[in-house]
CSV table of C-alpha atoms and ligand atoms in Angstrom, one decimal:
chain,number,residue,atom,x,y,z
G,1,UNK,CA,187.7,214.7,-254.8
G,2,UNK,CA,188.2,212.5,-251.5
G,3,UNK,CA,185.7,213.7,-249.0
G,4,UNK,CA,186.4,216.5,-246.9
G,5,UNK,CA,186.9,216.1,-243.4
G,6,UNK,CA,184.7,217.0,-240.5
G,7,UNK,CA,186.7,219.3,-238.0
G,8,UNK,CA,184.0,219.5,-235.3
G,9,UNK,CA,184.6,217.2,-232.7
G,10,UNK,CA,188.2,216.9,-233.2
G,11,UNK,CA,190.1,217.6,-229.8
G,12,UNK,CA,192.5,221.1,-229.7
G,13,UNK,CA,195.4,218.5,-230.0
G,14,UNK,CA,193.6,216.7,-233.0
G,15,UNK,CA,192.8,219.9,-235.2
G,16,UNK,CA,196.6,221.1,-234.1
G,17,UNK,CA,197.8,218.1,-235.8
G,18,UNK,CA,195.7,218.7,-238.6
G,19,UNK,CA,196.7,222.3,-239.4
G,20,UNK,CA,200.3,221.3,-238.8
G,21,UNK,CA,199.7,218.6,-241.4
G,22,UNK,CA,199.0,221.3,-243.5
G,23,UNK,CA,202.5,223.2,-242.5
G,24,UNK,CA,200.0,226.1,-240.9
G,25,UNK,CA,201.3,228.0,-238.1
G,26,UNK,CA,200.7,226.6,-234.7
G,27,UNK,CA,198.1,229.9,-233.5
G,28,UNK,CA,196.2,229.0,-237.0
G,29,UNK,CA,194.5,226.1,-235.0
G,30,UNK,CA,193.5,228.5,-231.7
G,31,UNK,CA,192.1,230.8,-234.4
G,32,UNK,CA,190.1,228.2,-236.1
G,33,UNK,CA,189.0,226.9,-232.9
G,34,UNK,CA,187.4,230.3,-232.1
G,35,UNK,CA,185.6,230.7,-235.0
G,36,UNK,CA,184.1,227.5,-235.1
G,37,UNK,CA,183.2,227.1,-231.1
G,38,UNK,CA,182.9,230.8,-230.5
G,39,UNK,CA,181.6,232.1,-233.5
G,40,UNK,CA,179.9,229.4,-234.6
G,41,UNK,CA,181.0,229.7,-238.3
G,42,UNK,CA,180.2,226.7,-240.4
G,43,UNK,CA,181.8,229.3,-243.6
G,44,UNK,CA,185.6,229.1,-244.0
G,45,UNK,CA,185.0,232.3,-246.3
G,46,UNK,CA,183.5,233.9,-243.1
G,47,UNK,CA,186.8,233.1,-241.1
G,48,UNK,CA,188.1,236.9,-241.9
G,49,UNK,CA,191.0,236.4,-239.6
G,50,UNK,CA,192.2,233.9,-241.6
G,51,UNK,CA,194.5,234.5,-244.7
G,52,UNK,CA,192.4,234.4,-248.0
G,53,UNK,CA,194.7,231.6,-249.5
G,54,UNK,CA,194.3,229.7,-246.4
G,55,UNK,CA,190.5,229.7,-246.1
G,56,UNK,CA,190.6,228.3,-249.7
G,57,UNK,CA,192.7,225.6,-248.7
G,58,UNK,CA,191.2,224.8,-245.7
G,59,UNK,CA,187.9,224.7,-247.5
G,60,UNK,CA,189.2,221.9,-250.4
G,61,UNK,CA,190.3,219.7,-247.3
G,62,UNK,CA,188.1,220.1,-244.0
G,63,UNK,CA,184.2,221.2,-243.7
G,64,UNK,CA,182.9,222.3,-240.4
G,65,UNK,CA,179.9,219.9,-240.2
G,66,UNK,CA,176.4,220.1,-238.5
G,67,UNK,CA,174.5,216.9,-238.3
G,68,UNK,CA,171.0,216.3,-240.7
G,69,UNK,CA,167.3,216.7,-239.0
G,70,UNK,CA,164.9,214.6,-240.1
G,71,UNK,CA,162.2,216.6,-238.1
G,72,UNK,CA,162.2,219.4,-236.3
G,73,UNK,CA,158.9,219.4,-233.6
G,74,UNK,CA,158.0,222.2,-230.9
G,75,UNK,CA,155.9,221.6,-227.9
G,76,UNK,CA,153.5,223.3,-226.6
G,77,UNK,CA,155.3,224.0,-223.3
G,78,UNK,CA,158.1,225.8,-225.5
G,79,UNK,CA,160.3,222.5,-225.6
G,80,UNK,CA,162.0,221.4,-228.7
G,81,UNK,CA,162.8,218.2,-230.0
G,82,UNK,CA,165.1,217.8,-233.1
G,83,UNK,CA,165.6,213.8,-234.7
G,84,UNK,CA,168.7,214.1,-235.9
G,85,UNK,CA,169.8,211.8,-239.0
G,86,UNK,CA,173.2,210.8,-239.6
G,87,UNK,CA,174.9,210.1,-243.0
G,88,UNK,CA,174.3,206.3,-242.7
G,89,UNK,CA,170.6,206.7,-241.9
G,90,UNK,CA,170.9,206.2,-238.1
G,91,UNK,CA,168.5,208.6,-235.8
G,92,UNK,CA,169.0,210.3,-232.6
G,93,UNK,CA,166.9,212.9,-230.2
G,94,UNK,CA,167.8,216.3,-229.2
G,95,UNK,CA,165.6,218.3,-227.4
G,96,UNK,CA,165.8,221.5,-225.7
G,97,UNK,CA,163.7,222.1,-222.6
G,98,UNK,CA,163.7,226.1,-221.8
G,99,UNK,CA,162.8,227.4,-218.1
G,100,UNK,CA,162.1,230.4,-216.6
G,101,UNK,CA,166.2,230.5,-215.5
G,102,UNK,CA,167.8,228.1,-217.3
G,103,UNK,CA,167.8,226.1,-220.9
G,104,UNK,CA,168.7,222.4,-220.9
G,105,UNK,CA,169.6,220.2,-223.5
G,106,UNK,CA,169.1,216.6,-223.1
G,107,UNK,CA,171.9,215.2,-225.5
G,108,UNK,CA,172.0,211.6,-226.5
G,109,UNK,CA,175.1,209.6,-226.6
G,110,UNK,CA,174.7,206.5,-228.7
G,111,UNK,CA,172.3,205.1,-231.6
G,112,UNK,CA,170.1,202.9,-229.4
G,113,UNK,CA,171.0,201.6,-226.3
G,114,UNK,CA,172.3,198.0,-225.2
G,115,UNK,CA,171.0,198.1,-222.3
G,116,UNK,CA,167.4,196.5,-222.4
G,117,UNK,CA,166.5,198.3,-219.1
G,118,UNK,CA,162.5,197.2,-218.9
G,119,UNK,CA,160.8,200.8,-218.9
G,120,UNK,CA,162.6,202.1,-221.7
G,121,UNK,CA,162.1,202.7,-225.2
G,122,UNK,CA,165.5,203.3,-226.4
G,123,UNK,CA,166.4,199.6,-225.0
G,124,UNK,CA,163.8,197.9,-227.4
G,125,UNK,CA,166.0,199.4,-230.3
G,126,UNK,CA,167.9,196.7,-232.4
G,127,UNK,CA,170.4,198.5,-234.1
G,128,UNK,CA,172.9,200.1,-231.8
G,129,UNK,CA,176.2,202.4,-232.7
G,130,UNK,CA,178.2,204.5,-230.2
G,131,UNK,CA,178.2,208.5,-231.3
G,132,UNK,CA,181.2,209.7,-232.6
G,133,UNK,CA,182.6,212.8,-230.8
G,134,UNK,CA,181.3,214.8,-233.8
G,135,UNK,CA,177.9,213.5,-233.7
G,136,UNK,CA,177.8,214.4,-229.5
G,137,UNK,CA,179.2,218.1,-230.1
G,138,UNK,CA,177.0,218.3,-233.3
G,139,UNK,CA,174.2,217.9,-230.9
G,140,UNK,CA,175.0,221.4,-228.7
G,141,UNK,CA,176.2,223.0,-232.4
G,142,UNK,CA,172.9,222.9,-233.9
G,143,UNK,CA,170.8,223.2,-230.6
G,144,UNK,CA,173.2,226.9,-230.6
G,145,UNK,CA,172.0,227.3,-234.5
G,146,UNK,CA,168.4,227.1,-233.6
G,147,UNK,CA,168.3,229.6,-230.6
G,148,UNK,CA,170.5,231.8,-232.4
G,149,UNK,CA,173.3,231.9,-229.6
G,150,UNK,CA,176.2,232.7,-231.9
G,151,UNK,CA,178.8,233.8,-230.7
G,152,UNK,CA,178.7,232.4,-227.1
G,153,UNK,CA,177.1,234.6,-225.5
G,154,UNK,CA,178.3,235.0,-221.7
G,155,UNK,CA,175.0,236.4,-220.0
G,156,UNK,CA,171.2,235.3,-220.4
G,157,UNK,CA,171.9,232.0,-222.7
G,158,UNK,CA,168.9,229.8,-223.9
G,159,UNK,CA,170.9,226.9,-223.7
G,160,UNK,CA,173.1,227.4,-219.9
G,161,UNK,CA,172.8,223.4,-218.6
G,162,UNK,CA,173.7,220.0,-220.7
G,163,UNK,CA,172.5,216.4,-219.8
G,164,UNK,CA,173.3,213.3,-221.2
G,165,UNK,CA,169.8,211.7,-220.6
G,166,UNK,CA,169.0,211.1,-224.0
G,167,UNK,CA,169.3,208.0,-226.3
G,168,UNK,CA,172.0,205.8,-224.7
G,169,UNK,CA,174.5,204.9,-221.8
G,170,UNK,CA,177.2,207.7,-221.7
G,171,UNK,CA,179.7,205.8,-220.2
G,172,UNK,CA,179.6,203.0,-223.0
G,173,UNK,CA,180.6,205.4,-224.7
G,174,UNK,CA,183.1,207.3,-222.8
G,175,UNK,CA,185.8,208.2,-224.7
G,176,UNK,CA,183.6,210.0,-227.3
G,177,UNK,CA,181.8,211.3,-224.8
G,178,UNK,CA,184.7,213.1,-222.8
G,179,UNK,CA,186.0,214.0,-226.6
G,180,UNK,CA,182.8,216.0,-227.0
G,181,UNK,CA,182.4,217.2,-223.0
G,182,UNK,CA,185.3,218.6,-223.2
G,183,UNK,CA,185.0,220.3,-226.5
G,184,UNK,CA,181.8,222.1,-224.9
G,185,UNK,CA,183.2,223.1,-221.4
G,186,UNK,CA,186.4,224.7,-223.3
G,187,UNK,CA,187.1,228.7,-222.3
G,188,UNK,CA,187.6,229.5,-225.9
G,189,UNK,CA,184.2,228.2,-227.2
G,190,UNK,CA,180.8,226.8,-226.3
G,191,UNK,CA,182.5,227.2,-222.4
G,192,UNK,CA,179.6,226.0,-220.5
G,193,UNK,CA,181.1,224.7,-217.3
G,194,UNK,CA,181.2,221.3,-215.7
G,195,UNK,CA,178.8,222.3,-212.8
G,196,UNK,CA,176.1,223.2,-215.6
G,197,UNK,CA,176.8,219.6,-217.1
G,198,UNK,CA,175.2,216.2,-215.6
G,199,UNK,CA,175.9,212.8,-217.6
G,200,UNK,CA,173.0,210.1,-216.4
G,201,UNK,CA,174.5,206.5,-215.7
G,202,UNK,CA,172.3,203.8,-215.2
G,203,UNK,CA,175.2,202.5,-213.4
G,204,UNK,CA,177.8,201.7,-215.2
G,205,UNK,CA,180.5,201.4,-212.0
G,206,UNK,CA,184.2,200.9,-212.9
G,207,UNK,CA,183.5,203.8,-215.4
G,208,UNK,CA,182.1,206.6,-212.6
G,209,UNK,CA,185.8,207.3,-210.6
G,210,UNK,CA,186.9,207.9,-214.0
G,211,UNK,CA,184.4,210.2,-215.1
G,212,UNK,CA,184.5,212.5,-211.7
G,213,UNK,CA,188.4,212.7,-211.9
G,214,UNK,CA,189.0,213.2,-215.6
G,215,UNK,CA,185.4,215.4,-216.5
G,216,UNK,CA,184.4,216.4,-213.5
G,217,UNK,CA,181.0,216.8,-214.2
G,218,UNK,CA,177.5,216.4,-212.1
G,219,UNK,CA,176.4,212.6,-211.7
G,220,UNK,CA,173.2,211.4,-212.1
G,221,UNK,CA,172.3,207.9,-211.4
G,222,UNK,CA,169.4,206.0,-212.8
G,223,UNK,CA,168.4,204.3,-209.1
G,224,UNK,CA,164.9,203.4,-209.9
G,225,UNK,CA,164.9,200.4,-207.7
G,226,UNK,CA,165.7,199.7,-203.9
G,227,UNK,CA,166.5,196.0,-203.8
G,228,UNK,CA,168.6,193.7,-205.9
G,229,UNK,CA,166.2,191.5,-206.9
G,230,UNK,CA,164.0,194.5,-208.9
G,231,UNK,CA,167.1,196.7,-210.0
G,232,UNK,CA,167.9,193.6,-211.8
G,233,UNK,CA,164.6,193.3,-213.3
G,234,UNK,CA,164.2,197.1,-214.8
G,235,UNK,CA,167.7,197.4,-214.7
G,236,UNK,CA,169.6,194.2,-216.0
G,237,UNK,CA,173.0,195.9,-215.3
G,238,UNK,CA,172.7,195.4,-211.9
G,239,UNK,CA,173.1,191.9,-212.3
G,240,UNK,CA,177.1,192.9,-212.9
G,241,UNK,CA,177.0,195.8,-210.6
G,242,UNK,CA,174.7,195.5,-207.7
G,243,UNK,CA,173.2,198.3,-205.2
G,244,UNK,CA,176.0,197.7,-202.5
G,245,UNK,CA,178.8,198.5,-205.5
G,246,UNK,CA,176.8,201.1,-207.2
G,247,UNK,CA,176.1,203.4,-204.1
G,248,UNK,CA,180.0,202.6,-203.0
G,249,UNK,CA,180.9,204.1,-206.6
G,250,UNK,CA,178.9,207.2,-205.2
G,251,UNK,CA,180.4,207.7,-202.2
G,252,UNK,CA,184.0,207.6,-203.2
G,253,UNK,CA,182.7,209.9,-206.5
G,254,UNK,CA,185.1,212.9,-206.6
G,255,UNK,CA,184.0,216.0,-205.9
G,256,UNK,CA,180.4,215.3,-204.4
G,257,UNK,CA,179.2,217.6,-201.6
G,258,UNK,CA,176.6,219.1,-200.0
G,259,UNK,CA,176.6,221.9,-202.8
G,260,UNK,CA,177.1,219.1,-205.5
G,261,UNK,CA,174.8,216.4,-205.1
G,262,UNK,CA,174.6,213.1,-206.7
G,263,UNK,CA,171.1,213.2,-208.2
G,264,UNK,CA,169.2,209.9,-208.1
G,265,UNK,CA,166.7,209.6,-210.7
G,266,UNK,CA,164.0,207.1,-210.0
G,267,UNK,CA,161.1,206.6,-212.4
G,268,UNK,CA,157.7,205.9,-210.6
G,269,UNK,CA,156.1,203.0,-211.9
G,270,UNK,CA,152.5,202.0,-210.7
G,271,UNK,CA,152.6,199.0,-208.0
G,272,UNK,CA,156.1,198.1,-209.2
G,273,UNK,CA,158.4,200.5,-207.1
G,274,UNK,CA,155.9,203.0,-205.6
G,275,UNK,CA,155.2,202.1,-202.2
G,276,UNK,CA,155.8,203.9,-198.9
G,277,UNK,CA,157.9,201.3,-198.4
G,278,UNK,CA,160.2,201.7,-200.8
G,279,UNK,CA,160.7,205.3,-200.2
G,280,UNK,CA,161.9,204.9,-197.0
G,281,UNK,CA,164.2,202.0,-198.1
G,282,UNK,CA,165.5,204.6,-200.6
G,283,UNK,CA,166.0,207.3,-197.7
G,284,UNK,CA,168.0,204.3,-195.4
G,285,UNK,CA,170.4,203.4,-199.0
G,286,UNK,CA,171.3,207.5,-199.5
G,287,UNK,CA,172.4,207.8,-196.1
G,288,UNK,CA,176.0,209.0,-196.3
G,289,UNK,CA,175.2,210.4,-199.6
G,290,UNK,CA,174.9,214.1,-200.7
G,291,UNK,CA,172.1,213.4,-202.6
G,292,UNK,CA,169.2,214.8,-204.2
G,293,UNK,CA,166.6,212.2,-206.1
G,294,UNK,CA,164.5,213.3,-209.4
G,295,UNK,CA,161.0,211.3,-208.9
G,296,UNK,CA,160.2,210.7,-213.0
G,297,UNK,CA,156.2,210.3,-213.5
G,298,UNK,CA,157.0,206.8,-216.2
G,299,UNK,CA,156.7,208.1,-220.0
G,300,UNK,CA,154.6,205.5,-221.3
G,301,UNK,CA,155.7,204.0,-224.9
G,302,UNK,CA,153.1,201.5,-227.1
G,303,UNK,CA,153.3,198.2,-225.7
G,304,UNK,CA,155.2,199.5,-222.9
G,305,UNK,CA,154.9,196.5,-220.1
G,306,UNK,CA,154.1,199.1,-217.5
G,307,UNK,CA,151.8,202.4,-216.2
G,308,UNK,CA,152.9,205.5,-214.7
G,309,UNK,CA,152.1,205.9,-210.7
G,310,UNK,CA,149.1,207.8,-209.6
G,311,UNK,CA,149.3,211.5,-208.9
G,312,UNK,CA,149.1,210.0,-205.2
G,313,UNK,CA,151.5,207.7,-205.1
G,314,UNK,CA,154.1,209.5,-206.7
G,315,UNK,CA,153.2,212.7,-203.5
G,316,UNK,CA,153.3,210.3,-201.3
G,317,UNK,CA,157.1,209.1,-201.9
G,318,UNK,CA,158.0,212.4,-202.0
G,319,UNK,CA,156.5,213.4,-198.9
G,320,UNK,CA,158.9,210.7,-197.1
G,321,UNK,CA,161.7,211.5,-199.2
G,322,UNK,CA,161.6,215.3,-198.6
G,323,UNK,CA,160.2,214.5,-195.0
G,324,UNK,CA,164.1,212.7,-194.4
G,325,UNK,CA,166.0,216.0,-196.3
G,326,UNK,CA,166.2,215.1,-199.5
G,327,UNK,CA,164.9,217.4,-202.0
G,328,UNK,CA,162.5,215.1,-204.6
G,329,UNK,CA,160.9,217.6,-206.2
G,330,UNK,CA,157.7,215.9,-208.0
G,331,UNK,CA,158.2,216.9,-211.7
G,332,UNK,CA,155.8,218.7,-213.9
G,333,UNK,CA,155.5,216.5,-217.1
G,334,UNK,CA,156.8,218.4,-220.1
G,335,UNK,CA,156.7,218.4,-223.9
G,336,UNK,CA,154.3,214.8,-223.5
G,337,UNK,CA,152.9,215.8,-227.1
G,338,UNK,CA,156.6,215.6,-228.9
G,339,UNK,CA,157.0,212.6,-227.0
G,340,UNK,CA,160.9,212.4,-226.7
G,341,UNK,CA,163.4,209.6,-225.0
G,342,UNK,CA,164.9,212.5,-222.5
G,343,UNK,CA,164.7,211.4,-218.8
G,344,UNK,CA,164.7,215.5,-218.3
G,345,UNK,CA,161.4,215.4,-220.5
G,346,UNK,CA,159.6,214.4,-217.8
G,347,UNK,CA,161.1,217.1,-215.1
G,348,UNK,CA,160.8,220.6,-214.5
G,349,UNK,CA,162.3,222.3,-211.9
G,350,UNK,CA,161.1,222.9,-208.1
G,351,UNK,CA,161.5,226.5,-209.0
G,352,UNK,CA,158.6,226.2,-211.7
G,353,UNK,CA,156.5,224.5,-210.5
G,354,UNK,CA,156.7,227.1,-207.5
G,355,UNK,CA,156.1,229.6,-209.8
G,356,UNK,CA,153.3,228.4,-212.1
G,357,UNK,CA,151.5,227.5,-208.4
G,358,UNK,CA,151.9,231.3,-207.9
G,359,UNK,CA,150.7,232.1,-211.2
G,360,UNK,CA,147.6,229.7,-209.8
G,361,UNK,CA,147.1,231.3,-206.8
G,362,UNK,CA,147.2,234.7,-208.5
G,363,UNK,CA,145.0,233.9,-211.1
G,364,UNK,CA,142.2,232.4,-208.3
V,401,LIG,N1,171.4,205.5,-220.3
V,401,LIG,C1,171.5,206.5,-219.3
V,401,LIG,C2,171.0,207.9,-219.8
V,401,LIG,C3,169.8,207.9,-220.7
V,401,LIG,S1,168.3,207.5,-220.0
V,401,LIG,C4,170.7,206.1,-218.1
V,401,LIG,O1,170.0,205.1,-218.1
V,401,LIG,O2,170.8,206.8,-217.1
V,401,LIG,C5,167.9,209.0,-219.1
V,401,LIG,C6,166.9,208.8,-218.0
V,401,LIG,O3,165.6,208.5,-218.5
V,401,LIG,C7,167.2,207.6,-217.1
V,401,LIG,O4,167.0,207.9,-215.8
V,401,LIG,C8,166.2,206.6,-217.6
V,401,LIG,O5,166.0,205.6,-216.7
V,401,LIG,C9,165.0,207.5,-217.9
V,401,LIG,N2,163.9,206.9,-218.7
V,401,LIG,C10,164.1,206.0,-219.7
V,401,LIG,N3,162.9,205.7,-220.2
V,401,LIG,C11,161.9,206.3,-219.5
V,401,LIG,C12,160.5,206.3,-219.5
V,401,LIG,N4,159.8,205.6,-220.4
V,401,LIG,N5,159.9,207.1,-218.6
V,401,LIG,C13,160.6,207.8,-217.7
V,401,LIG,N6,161.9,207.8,-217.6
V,401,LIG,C14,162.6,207.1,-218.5
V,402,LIG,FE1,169.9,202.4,-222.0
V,402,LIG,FE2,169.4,204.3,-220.2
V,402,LIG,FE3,167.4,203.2,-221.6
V,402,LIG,FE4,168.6,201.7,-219.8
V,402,LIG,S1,167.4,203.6,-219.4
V,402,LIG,S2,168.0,201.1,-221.8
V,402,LIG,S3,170.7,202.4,-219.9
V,402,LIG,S4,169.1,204.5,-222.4
């Protein structure tokens, strides 16, 4: 028997074609798409709406795929990393971070990365593929599987907030990647919305117009320097698309306001991009911007050619970062004994750490 196709991470106009292929009625696709996005069926014998005859035939043709885990790990902290193994062998992270309000997935866009940014692990990978659509939505699928969120539930989700911050550049990528993002922010299945979505570039500029207009979701950009002549040391992409052209990008990037903020990640790296003044070179570049900037304590890796900033350092930045009205919340370090890729890892929100200096207070 050939092998059975995969229909998650086909497009509505994709599985329309395909049921059409099959001479099924037009409203045969909508119904399948509910099932498998809202209901989360991976069982064409559980599709009930479906004709009898027509489950059986879907189920000699399609399959409705999750991909493999190669481990499963849990922190401590409650955060939950999955290594995800594809047929050909090639690995990816998931991990879910929960929070007192929220649940975030860090999703990962690409086998590897080609990037080579100096800090990061995924860059010292050799073997690099792009995720295909299935592989991206796969990612949300199984995270859904695991928390038991089937069907999408509308009110207290474990999983409300996506961001592409794991393995890979997103917008290397893009076409899978808005295959997939628009999979998840449809009404009529995982339907979490744009505002709860924020894909991470580390600048990737004649791709960003595109992604605000067509996706609409939040930006992040991986800043992490303040000068050319750094950026293009931990980031090597800025030697194609400098500061000047990469904060223009974020200007002009549709939708941005004061509500929705650009968020600048920067990760604080001991005597390399920590000093007072850099921070206030950081405040002068945002001006203009409605920005918010994520300061990232560095995740060290073995044989990683850097440390991560004291304690001190990293309050002082963010003392003249908040001082000039930008939140930079100082993130809480989370799930450091699964060790995982996600630039989220590292964060936890202002509102958490708030409350666990509460819980401090209380307890003192
Ligand atoms: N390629 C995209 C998205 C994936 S990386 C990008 O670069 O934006 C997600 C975030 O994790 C980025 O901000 C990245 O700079 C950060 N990151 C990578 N390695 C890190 C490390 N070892 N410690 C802290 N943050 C890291
Ligand atoms: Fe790639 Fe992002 Fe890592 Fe740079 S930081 S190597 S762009 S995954």
């Amino acid at each position: 028997m050939a092998e059975r196709k995969d229909l998650v991470g086909l497009s509505r106009d994709e599985l329309a074609a395909e049921m059409k292929a099959m001479g099924a009625e037009p409203f045969r696709a909508r119904q399948l798409w509910h099932w498998i996005y809202h209901r989360g069926a991976t069982d064409f014998a559980a599709m009930t709406t479906l004709a009898k005859s027509f489950r059986a035939e879907l189920a000699e043709r399609y399959v409705v795929g999750r991909p493999g885990v190669a481990r499963a790990l849990s922190s401590v902290d409650g955060t939950r990393k999955w290594l995800l193994r594809f047929p050909d062998g090639q690995e990816v992270e998931c991990v879910h971070i929960p929070e007192e309000d929220r649940g975030t997935l860090c999703v990962s866009s690409q086998v590897g990365c080609t990037l080579t940014c100096k800090f990061c692990h995924t860059g010292t990978q050799r073997l690099v593929r792009n995720l295909t659509a299935a592989e991206i939505v796969g990612q949300v699928m199984l995270a859904r599987d695991a928390l038991g969120e089937w069907p999408s539930p509308q009110d207290d989700r474990q999983l409300t907030n996506i961001v592409l911050m794991g393995m890979g550049e997103p917008l290397y990528n893009y076409e899978n990647v808005a295959t997939a993002l628009r999979i998840v922010m449809d009404h009529e299945g995982l339907s979490l919305s744009r505002r709860k979505i924020t894909l991470s570039t580390s600048g990737v500029v004649p791709m960003i117009a595109r992604c605000g207009e067509e996706l609409g979701v939040n930006l992040a950009i991986s800043l992490h320097a303040v000068t050319d002549a750094l950026r293009d040391v931990l980031v090597p992409l800025n030697k194609k698309y400098p500061l000047a052209e990469l904060l223009e990008a974020c200007r002009a990037y549709p939708g941005s306001s004061n509500a929705r903020r650009i968020t600048f990640e920067y990760v604080m790296l001991k005597d390399v991009n920590d000093s007072p003044a850099e921070a206030r070179e950081l405040v002068r570049l945002l001006a203009g911007i409605p920005a918010k900037v994520n300061l990232i304590p560095f995740n060290p890796w073995p044989g990683a050619p850097y440390e991560r900033s004291s304690a001190a350092a990293i309050q002082r930045f963010a003392d003249i970062v908040n001082a000039a009205g930008y939140s930079a919340p100082v993130r809480t370090p989370r799930g450091e004994d699964i060790m995982a890729a996600c630039g989220q890892l590292k964060s936890a929100s202002v509102k958490r750490r708030k409350s666990e200096l509460l819980r401090e207070a209380a307890a003192s």
